[in-house]
C-alpha atoms as an extended CHARMM CRD file, in Angstrom:
* protein
*
       163  EXT
         1         1  UNK       CA            129.9110000000      227.8690000000      150.8000000000  PROA      1               0.0000000000
         2         2  UNK       CA            128.5470000000      224.7100000000      152.7020000000  PROA      2               0.0000000000
         3         3  UNK       CA            127.0070000000      222.0540000000      150.6710000000  PROA      3               0.0000000000
         4         4  UNK       CA            123.3880000000      221.2470000000      151.9470000000  PROA      4               0.0000000000
         5         5  UNK       CA            121.9720000000      217.6080000000      151.8120000000  PROA      5               0.0000000000
         6         6  UNK       CA            120.0250000000      215.1130000000      153.7730000000  PROA      6               0.0000000000
         7         7  UNK       CA            121.3470000000      213.5130000000      156.7620000000  PROA      7               0.0000000000
         8         8  UNK       CA            121.5630000000      209.7210000000      157.0980000000  PROA      8               0.0000000000
         9         9  UNK       CA            118.8310000000      209.8400000000      159.8350000000  PROA      9               0.0000000000
        10        10  UNK       CA            116.4200000000      211.8560000000      157.5290000000  PROA      10              0.0000000000
        11        11  UNK       CA            117.0990000000      209.2760000000      154.6770000000  PROA      11              0.0000000000
        12        12  UNK       CA            116.3960000000      206.4040000000      157.0480000000  PROA      12              0.0000000000
        13        13  UNK       CA            113.2840000000      207.8940000000      158.0820000000  PROA      13              0.0000000000
        14        14  UNK       CA            111.8640000000      208.5130000000      154.5770000000  PROA      14              0.0000000000
        15        15  UNK       CA            112.8960000000      204.9540000000      153.6940000000  PROA      15              0.0000000000
        16        16  UNK       CA            111.0960000000      203.5550000000      156.5550000000  PROA      16              0.0000000000
        17        17  UNK       CA            107.9090000000      205.4830000000      155.7230000000  PROA      17              0.0000000000
        18        18  UNK       CA            108.0340000000      204.3160000000      152.0750000000  PROA      18              0.0000000000
        19        19  UNK       CA            108.4440000000      200.8810000000      153.2210000000  PROA      19              0.0000000000
        20        20  UNK       CA            105.5560000000      201.0060000000      155.6360000000  PROA      20              0.0000000000
        21        21  UNK       CA            103.3170000000      202.6070000000      152.8160000000  PROA      21              0.0000000000
        22        22  UNK       CA            104.3320000000      199.8590000000      150.3530000000  PROA      22              0.0000000000
        23        23  UNK       CA            103.7270000000      197.0460000000      152.7370000000  PROA      23              0.0000000000
        24        24  UNK       CA             99.9920000000      198.5570000000      153.1980000000  PROA      24              0.0000000000
        25        25  UNK       CA             99.4820000000      199.0210000000      149.5130000000  PROA      25              0.0000000000
        26        26  UNK       CA            100.6500000000      195.3640000000      148.7830000000  PROA      26              0.0000000000
        27        27  UNK       CA             98.2900000000      193.9130000000      151.3480000000  PROA      27              0.0000000000
        28        28  UNK       CA             95.2510000000      195.9610000000      149.9020000000  PROA      28              0.0000000000
        29        29  UNK       CA             96.1150000000      194.8740000000      146.5930000000  PROA      29              0.0000000000
        30        30  UNK       CA             96.4090000000      191.2160000000      147.6080000000  PROA      30              0.0000000000
        31        31  UNK       CA             92.8800000000      191.3630000000      149.2800000000  PROA      31              0.0000000000
        32        32  UNK       CA             91.5230000000      193.0160000000      145.9340000000  PROA      32              0.0000000000
        33        33  UNK       CA             92.9270000000      190.3880000000      143.7930000000  PROA      33              0.0000000000
        34        34  UNK       CA             91.3300000000      187.6890000000      146.1090000000  PROA      34              0.0000000000
        35        35  UNK       CA             87.9720000000      189.3020000000      145.9840000000  PROA      35              0.0000000000
        36        36  UNK       CA             88.1890000000      189.4460000000      142.1990000000  PROA      36              0.0000000000
        37        37  UNK       CA             88.6380000000      185.6730000000      142.2110000000  PROA      37              0.0000000000
        38        38  UNK       CA             85.7290000000      185.0680000000      144.2420000000  PROA      38              0.0000000000
        39        39  UNK       CA             83.5170000000      187.3960000000      142.0560000000  PROA      39              0.0000000000
        40        40  UNK       CA             84.8470000000      185.4550000000      138.8420000000  PROA      40              0.0000000000
        41        41  UNK       CA             83.7690000000      182.1850000000      140.5530000000  PROA      41              0.0000000000
        42        42  UNK       CA             80.2420000000      183.7050000000      141.1370000000  PROA      42              0.0000000000
        43        43  UNK       CA             80.1190000000      184.8560000000      137.5750000000  PROA      43              0.0000000000
        44        44  UNK       CA             81.0360000000      181.3160000000      136.3720000000  PROA      44              0.0000000000
        45        45  UNK       CA             78.0610000000      179.7560000000      138.3820000000  PROA      45              0.0000000000
        46        46  UNK       CA             75.5550000000      181.9560000000      136.9160000000  PROA      46              0.0000000000
        47        47  UNK       CA             74.6700000000      179.7540000000      133.8780000000  PROA      47              0.0000000000
        48        48  UNK       CA             74.9970000000      176.5060000000      136.1410000000  PROA      48              0.0000000000
        49        49  UNK       CA             72.4590000000      177.9980000000      138.6730000000  PROA      49              0.0000000000
        50        50  UNK       CA             70.0280000000      178.4880000000      135.8010000000  PROA      50              0.0000000000
        51        51  UNK       CA             70.5620000000      174.8880000000      134.5720000000  PROA      51              0.0000000000
        52        52  UNK       CA             69.8870000000      173.7270000000      138.2190000000  PROA      52              0.0000000000
        53        53  UNK       CA             66.6380000000      175.8300000000      138.5960000000  PROA      53              0.0000000000
        54        54  UNK       CA             65.5460000000      174.4860000000      135.1810000000  PROA      54              0.0000000000
        55        55  UNK       CA             66.1570000000      171.1030000000      136.0280000000  PROA      55              0.0000000000
        56        56  UNK       CA             64.2690000000      171.4780000000      139.2690000000  PROA      56              0.0000000000
        57        57  UNK       CA             61.2090000000      172.9920000000      137.5870000000  PROA      57              0.0000000000
        58        58  UNK       CA             60.9400000000      170.2220000000      135.1540000000  PROA      58              0.0000000000
        59        59  UNK       CA             61.7140000000      167.0550000000      137.2290000000  PROA      59              0.0000000000
        60        60  UNK       CA             60.8090000000      168.4510000000      140.9590000000  PROA      60              0.0000000000
        61        61  UNK       CA             64.1290000000      167.5380000000      142.2520000000  PROA      61              0.0000000000
        62        62  UNK       CA             67.6290000000      168.9410000000      142.2520000000  PROA      62              0.0000000000
        63        63  UNK       CA             70.3360000000      167.3550000000      140.1540000000  PROA      63              0.0000000000
        64        64  UNK       CA             73.0280000000      164.9200000000      141.5690000000  PROA      64              0.0000000000
        65        65  UNK       CA             75.8760000000      165.7680000000      139.4870000000  PROA      65              0.0000000000
        66        66  UNK       CA             77.3210000000      167.6720000000      136.5560000000  PROA      66              0.0000000000
        67        67  UNK       CA             76.4770000000      164.6600000000      134.2380000000  PROA      67              0.0000000000
        68        68  UNK       CA             72.8630000000      164.7750000000      135.1340000000  PROA      68              0.0000000000
        69        69  UNK       CA             72.8980000000      168.3450000000      133.9080000000  PROA      69              0.0000000000
        70        70  UNK       CA             74.9980000000      167.4080000000      130.6970000000  PROA      70              0.0000000000
        71        71  UNK       CA             77.7570000000      169.7290000000      132.1360000000  PROA      71              0.0000000000
        72        72  UNK       CA             81.3390000000      168.8300000000      131.6160000000  PROA      72              0.0000000000
        73        73  UNK       CA             83.3050000000      167.1340000000      134.3290000000  PROA      73              0.0000000000
        74        74  UNK       CA             83.9040000000      169.4470000000      137.2720000000  PROA      74              0.0000000000
        75        75  UNK       CA             87.6930000000      169.8570000000      136.4170000000  PROA      75              0.0000000000
        76        76  UNK       CA             86.8500000000      170.9040000000      133.0310000000  PROA      76              0.0000000000
        77        77  UNK       CA             84.6840000000      173.9800000000      134.2970000000  PROA      77              0.0000000000
        78        78  UNK       CA             87.6310000000      176.3270000000      135.1930000000  PROA      78              0.0000000000
        79        79  UNK       CA             89.4210000000      179.6560000000      134.7910000000  PROA      79              0.0000000000
        80        80  UNK       CA             92.5680000000      181.1200000000      135.9880000000  PROA      80              0.0000000000
        81        81  UNK       CA             91.2760000000      181.3700000000      139.6080000000  PROA      81              0.0000000000
        82        82  UNK       CA             88.9570000000      178.2950000000      139.5950000000  PROA      82              0.0000000000
        83        83  UNK       CA             90.0970000000      174.8200000000      139.3550000000  PROA      83              0.0000000000
        84        84  UNK       CA             86.7250000000      172.9350000000      139.3050000000  PROA      84              0.0000000000
        85        85  UNK       CA             82.9080000000      173.5100000000      139.5100000000  PROA      85              0.0000000000
        86        86  UNK       CA             80.9190000000      170.5780000000      140.8260000000  PROA      86              0.0000000000
        87        87  UNK       CA             77.2520000000      169.9510000000      141.2130000000  PROA      87              0.0000000000
        88        88  UNK       CA             76.0200000000      167.7960000000      143.9800000000  PROA      88              0.0000000000
        89        89  UNK       CA             72.4330000000      167.4930000000      145.2950000000  PROA      89              0.0000000000
        90        90  UNK       CA             71.8930000000      170.6230000000      143.6990000000  PROA      90              0.0000000000
        91        91  UNK       CA             74.4380000000      172.5890000000      145.4520000000  PROA      91              0.0000000000
        92        92  UNK       CA             77.2720000000      174.2690000000      143.3750000000  PROA      92              0.0000000000
        93        93  UNK       CA             80.8150000000      173.7920000000      144.8610000000  PROA      93              0.0000000000
        94        94  UNK       CA             83.3380000000      175.9830000000      143.3640000000  PROA      94              0.0000000000
        95        95  UNK       CA             87.1350000000      174.8820000000      144.0670000000  PROA      95              0.0000000000
        96        96  UNK       CA             89.7300000000      177.7320000000      143.7470000000  PROA      96              0.0000000000
        97        97  UNK       CA             92.9330000000      177.1320000000      142.0620000000  PROA      97              0.0000000000
        98        98  UNK       CA             96.2100000000      177.4650000000      143.6880000000  PROA      98              0.0000000000
        99        99  UNK       CA             97.1490000000      180.9300000000      142.0840000000  PROA      99              0.0000000000
       100       100  UNK       CA             96.2300000000      182.7690000000      145.0790000000  PROA      100             0.0000000000
       101       101  UNK       CA             97.4000000000      181.7510000000      148.3490000000  PROA      101             0.0000000000
       102       102  UNK       CA             94.3490000000      182.7120000000      150.3700000000  PROA      102             0.0000000000
       103       103  UNK       CA             92.1040000000      180.8440000000      148.1710000000  PROA      103             0.0000000000
       104       104  UNK       CA             94.0390000000      177.9370000000      146.9510000000  PROA      104             0.0000000000
       105       105  UNK       CA             92.1100000000      174.5890000000      146.9450000000  PROA      105             0.0000000000
       106       106  UNK       CA             89.2870000000      176.1130000000      149.0120000000  PROA      106             0.0000000000
       107       107  UNK       CA             85.7160000000      175.7830000000      148.2700000000  PROA      107             0.0000000000
       108       108  UNK       CA             82.6910000000      178.0450000000      148.0070000000  PROA      108             0.0000000000
       109       109  UNK       CA             79.2170000000      176.5250000000      148.0520000000  PROA      109             0.0000000000
       110       110  UNK       CA             76.2450000000      177.8460000000      146.7150000000  PROA      110             0.0000000000
       111       111  UNK       CA             72.9350000000      175.8190000000      147.7060000000  PROA      111             0.0000000000
       112       112  UNK       CA             69.4740000000      176.1030000000      146.3730000000  PROA      112             0.0000000000
       113       113  UNK       CA             66.6280000000      176.7740000000      148.7830000000  PROA      113             0.0000000000
       114       114  UNK       CA             62.7610000000      176.6590000000      148.5270000000  PROA      114             0.0000000000
       115       115  UNK       CA             60.0570000000      177.9340000000      150.5660000000  PROA      115             0.0000000000
       116       116  UNK       CA             58.8170000000      175.4650000000      153.0750000000  PROA      116             0.0000000000
       117       117  UNK       CA             55.1030000000      175.7970000000      151.8240000000  PROA      117             0.0000000000
       118       118  UNK       CA             56.2880000000      175.1170000000      148.2790000000  PROA      118             0.0000000000
       119       119  UNK       CA             54.4050000000      178.2330000000      147.1210000000  PROA      119             0.0000000000
       120       120  UNK       CA             55.5830000000      179.0740000000      143.8000000000  PROA      120             0.0000000000
       121       121  UNK       CA             58.6290000000      176.9130000000      143.7310000000  PROA      121             0.0000000000
       122       122  UNK       CA             61.0890000000      179.6850000000      143.0510000000  PROA      122             0.0000000000
       123       123  UNK       CA             64.6850000000      178.7070000000      143.7330000000  PROA      123             0.0000000000
       124       124  UNK       CA             66.7810000000      181.1710000000      146.0530000000  PROA      124             0.0000000000
       125       125  UNK       CA             70.4220000000      180.5780000000      146.4720000000  PROA      125             0.0000000000
       126       126  UNK       CA             72.3420000000      180.6020000000      149.7120000000  PROA      126             0.0000000000
       127       127  UNK       CA             75.9960000000      181.7020000000      149.2920000000  PROA      127             0.0000000000
       128       128  UNK       CA             78.8780000000      180.4300000000      151.6020000000  PROA      128             0.0000000000
       129       129  UNK       CA             77.9160000000      180.9610000000      155.2970000000  PROA      129             0.0000000000
       130       130  UNK       CA             74.5790000000      182.7690000000      154.4290000000  PROA      130             0.0000000000
       131       131  UNK       CA             71.6790000000      181.7480000000      156.5340000000  PROA      131             0.0000000000
       132       132  UNK       CA             68.4970000000      180.9910000000      154.5130000000  PROA      132             0.0000000000
       133       133  UNK       CA             65.6930000000      183.2610000000      154.8850000000  PROA      133             0.0000000000
       134       134  UNK       CA             62.8760000000      182.2670000000      157.5360000000  PROA      134             0.0000000000
       135       135  UNK       CA             60.4300000000      179.7170000000      155.8620000000  PROA      135             0.0000000000
       136       136  UNK       CA             63.1180000000      178.3950000000      153.5170000000  PROA      136             0.0000000000
       137       137  UNK       CA             64.6810000000      174.9230000000      153.2920000000  PROA      137             0.0000000000
       138       138  UNK       CA             68.1780000000      174.6190000000      152.0640000000  PROA      138             0.0000000000
       139       139  UNK       CA             69.3130000000      171.5590000000      149.7990000000  PROA      139             0.0000000000
       140       140  UNK       CA             72.8940000000      170.1820000000      149.4130000000  PROA      140             0.0000000000
       141       141  UNK       CA             75.8890000000      170.4540000000      151.8220000000  PROA      141             0.0000000000
       142       142  UNK       CA             77.6600000000      173.4300000000      152.5980000000  PROA      142             0.0000000000
       143       143  UNK       CA             81.6710000000      172.7510000000      151.8490000000  PROA      143             0.0000000000
       144       144  UNK       CA             82.5720000000      176.4690000000      152.1350000000  PROA      144             0.0000000000
       145       145  UNK       CA             86.1870000000      176.5900000000      153.3370000000  PROA      145             0.0000000000
       146       146  UNK       CA             87.1090000000      180.3110000000      152.1450000000  PROA      146             0.0000000000
       147       147  UNK       CA             87.8420000000      182.4570000000      154.9750000000  PROA      147             0.0000000000
       148       148  UNK       CA             85.0160000000      185.0100000000      155.8760000000  PROA      148             0.0000000000
       149       149  UNK       CA             87.0650000000      187.9220000000      154.9820000000  PROA      149             0.0000000000
       150       150  UNK       CA             87.5850000000      186.8320000000      151.4510000000  PROA      150             0.0000000000
       151       151  UNK       CA             83.6490000000      186.3940000000      150.8740000000  PROA      151             0.0000000000
       152       152  UNK       CA             81.3250000000      189.0680000000      149.6600000000  PROA      152             0.0000000000
       153       153  UNK       CA             79.0870000000      190.3800000000      152.3670000000  PROA      153             0.0000000000
       154       154  UNK       CA             76.1440000000      188.3500000000      150.9040000000  PROA      154             0.0000000000
       155       155  UNK       CA             78.2530000000      185.0490000000      151.4740000000  PROA      155             0.0000000000
       156       156  UNK       CA             79.3040000000      185.7600000000      154.8800000000  PROA      156             0.0000000000
       157       157  UNK       CA             76.0230000000      185.1610000000      156.9140000000  PROA      157             0.0000000000
       158       158  UNK       CA             75.5600000000      185.8900000000      160.6240000000  PROA      158             0.0000000000
       159       159  UNK       CA             76.6960000000      182.5370000000      162.0240000000  PROA      159             0.0000000000
       160       160  UNK       CA             80.1870000000      181.8130000000      163.0310000000  PROA      160             0.0000000000
       161       161  UNK       CA             82.2240000000      179.9260000000      160.4700000000  PROA      161             0.0000000000
       162       162  UNK       CA             82.1250000000      176.1800000000      161.5170000000  PROA      162             0.0000000000
       163       163  UNK       CA             85.5680000000      174.6480000000      162.4770000000  PROA      163             0.0000000000
């Protein structure tokens, strides 16, 4: 009776296929984790956006810093994926922590915008590289340095990333 088994070539082919599938899965998982950190950052900014809007509705201008809003220092607003959240000229700048290579020490900016005719004075937020709606003026500086593929579609905008 002859023993049956796999040849060396068959084992090598199976090993190569498993290796390729593993590489694809790991890359997809890393993209997922990166996007999760971006979503976490957007969640953290929710309450800060409300404070900026309230400040604007009361004073008619955007706050210059965290201190004006009575927020903690930028480095004190943090989480696992976020190292600091700073307010400057009404814009909210989120600096990512170094736990993720794709985001480490990069910034995502959220900038307030108002209608040019000041009708209603409702603040709309412009995220990352997004373009404001027609008839809107954006305040604050866009410091976004996160790669486009790591941003949600609402933050990618239509314009190319500035160099």
